[in-house]
Structures are given as C-alpha cells and as structure tokens.
PDB file of C-alpha atoms in Angstrom:
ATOM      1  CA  UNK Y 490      69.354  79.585  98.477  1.00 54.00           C
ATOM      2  CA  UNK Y 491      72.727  78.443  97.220  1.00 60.00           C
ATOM      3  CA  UNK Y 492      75.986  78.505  99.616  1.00 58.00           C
ATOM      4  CA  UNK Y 493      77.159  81.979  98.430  1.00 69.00           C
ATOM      5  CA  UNK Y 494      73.567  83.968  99.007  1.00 64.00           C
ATOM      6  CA  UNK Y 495      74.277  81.341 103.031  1.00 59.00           C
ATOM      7  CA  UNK Y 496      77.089  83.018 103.409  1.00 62.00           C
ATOM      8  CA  UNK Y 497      76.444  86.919 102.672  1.00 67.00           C
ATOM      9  CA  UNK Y 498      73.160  86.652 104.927  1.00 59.00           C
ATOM     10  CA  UNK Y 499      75.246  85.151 107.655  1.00 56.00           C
ATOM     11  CA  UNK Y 500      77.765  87.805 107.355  1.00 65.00           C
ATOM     12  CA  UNK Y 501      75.168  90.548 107.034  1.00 64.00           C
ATOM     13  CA  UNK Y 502      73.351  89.421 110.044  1.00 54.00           C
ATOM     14  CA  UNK Y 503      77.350  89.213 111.415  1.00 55.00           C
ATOM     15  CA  UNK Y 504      76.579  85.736 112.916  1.00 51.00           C
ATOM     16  CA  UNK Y 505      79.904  84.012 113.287  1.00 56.00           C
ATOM     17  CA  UNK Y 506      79.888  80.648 111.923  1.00 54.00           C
ATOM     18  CA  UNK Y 507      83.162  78.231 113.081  1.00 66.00           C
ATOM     19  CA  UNK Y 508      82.575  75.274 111.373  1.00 72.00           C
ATOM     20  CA  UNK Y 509      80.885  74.430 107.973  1.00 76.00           C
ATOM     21  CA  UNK Y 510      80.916  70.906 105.772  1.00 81.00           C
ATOM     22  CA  UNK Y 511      81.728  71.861 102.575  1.00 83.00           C
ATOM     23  CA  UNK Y 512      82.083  70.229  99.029  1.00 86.00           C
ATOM     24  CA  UNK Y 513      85.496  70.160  96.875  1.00 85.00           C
ATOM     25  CA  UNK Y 514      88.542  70.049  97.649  1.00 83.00           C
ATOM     26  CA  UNK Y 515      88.080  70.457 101.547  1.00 80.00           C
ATOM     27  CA  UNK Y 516      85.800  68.725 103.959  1.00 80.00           C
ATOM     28  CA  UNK Y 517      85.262  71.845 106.045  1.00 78.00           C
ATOM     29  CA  UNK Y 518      85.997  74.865 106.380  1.00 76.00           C
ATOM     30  CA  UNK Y 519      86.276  76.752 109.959  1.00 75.00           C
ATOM     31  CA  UNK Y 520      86.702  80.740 110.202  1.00 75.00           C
ATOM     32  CA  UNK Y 521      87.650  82.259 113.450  1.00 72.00           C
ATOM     33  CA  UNK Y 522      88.816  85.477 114.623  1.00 72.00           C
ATOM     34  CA  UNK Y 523      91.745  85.739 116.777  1.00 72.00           C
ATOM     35  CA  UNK Y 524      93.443  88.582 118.848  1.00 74.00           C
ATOM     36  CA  UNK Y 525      96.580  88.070 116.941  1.00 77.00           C
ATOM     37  CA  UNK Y 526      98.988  85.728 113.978  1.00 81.00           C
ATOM     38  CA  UNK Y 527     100.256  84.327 117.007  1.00 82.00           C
ATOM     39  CA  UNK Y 528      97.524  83.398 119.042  1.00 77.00           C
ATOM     40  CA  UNK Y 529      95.911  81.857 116.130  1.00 76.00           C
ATOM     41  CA  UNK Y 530      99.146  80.031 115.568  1.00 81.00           C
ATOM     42  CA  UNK Y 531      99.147  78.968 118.890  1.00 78.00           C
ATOM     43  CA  UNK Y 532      95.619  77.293 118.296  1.00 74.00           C
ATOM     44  CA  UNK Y 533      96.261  75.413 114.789  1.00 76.00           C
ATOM     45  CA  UNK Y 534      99.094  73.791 116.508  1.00 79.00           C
ATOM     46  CA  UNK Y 535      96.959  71.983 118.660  1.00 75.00           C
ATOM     47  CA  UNK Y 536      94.900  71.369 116.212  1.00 72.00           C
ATOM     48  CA  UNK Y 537      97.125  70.051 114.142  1.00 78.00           C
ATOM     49  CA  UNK Y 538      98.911  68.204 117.050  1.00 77.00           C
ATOM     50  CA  UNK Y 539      96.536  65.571 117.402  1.00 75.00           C
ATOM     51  CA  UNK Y 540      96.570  63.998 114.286  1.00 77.00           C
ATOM     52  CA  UNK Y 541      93.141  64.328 113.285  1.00 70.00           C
ATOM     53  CA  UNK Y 542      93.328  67.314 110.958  1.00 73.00           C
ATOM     54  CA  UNK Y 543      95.578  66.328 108.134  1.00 73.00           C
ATOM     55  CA  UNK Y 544      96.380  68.486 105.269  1.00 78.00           C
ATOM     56  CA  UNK Y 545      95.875  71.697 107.256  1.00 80.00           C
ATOM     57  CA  UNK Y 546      95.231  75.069 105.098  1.00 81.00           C
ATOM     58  CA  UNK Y 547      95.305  78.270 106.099  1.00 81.00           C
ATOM     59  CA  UNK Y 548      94.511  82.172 105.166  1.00 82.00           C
ATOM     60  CA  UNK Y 549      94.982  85.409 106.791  1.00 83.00           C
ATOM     61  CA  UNK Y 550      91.844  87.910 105.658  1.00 82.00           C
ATOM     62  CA  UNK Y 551      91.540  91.651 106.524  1.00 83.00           C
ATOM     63  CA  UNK Y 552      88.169  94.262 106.437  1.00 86.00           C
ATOM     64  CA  UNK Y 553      88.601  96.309 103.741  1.00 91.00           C
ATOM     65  CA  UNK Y 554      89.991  99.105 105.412  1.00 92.00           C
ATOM     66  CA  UNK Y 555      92.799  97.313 106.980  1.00 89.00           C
ATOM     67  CA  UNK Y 556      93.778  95.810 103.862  1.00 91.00           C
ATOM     68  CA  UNK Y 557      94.031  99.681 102.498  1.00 93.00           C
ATOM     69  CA  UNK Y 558      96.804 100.168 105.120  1.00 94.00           C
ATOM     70  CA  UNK Y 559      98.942  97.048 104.166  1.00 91.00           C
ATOM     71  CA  UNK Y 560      98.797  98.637 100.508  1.00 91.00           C
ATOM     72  CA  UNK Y 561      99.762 102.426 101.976  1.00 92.00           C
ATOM     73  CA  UNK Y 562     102.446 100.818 103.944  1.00 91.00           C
ATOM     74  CA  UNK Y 563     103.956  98.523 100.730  1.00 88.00           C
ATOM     75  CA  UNK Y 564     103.587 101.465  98.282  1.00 87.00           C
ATOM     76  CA  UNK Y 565     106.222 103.389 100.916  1.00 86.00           C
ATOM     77  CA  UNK Y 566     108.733 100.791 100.699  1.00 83.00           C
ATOM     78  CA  UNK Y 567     108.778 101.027  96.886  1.00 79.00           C
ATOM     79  CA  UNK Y 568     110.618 104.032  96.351  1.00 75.00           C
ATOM     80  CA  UNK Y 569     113.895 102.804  98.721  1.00 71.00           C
ATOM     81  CA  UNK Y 570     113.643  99.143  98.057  1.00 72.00           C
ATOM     82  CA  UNK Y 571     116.698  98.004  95.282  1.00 75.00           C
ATOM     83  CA  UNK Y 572     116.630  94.241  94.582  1.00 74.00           C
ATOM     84  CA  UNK Y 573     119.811  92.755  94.943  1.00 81.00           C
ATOM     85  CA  UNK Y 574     122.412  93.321  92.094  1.00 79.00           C
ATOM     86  CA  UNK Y 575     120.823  96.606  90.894  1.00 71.00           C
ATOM     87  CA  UNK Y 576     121.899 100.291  91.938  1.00 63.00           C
TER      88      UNK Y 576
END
C-alpha cells in the first residue's frame, strides 16, 4: 500500500492523524483541525516560538462544500469590483 491509498483509508475510516514522517521536501507533516484561523494561529506561534520547528509551512483546506461558498461569495464581488485606474 503506497502513502496515497494510507491516506484515503485513513480519511475514509475518518481517523485523524496529527503527525506523519514524510519524504521530500518536509520532514513531517501534521494536520489538525481547529475552531478557527485564529486559534490555529494562536497554536503555530508556540510552536514556532520554541525554536525547534524551523521553516514553518502552512495551508488552510476546506470540505468541498465550504469551498463552494468561498467561490459563490468571490463570484459576487466581481461584478462591483474596478481595479484601480479603470472606470
């Protein structure tokens, strides 16, 4: 079983996995859940205060349907947005 098929059977079983070694470009990878940006903020700067995470990367990821609503809510602002210098 290669990493990939890992990974969908421990997200179909929705097991929650927070730390894995990995190969590449980073050592490991961690995925949490938070309430919030913020709170999740709040815990990478901790993190990151202690000087043994260097080189700290981060991504925001969304369900599907959630996504879906970022895309409704950008396609509204299209219409009234003007960059600057046009009419």
């Amino acid at each position: 079983m290669c990493a990939r098929q890992r990974i969908r059977a421990i997200t179909a079983a929705n097991i929650k996995v927070p730390y894995a070694v990995t190969l590449g470009e980073y050592d490991f990878l961690i995925v949490a859940d938070a309430p919030s940006e913020k709170d999740m903020f709040s815990v990478l700067l901790v993190g990151a205060g202690t000087g043994s995470v260097a080189n700290l990367n981060t991504s925001l990821a969304w369900i599907t349907a959630e996504a879906m609503d970022a895309f409704s809510k950008a396609q509204a602002l299209v219409t009234p947005y003007r960059p600057a210098g046009r009419a």
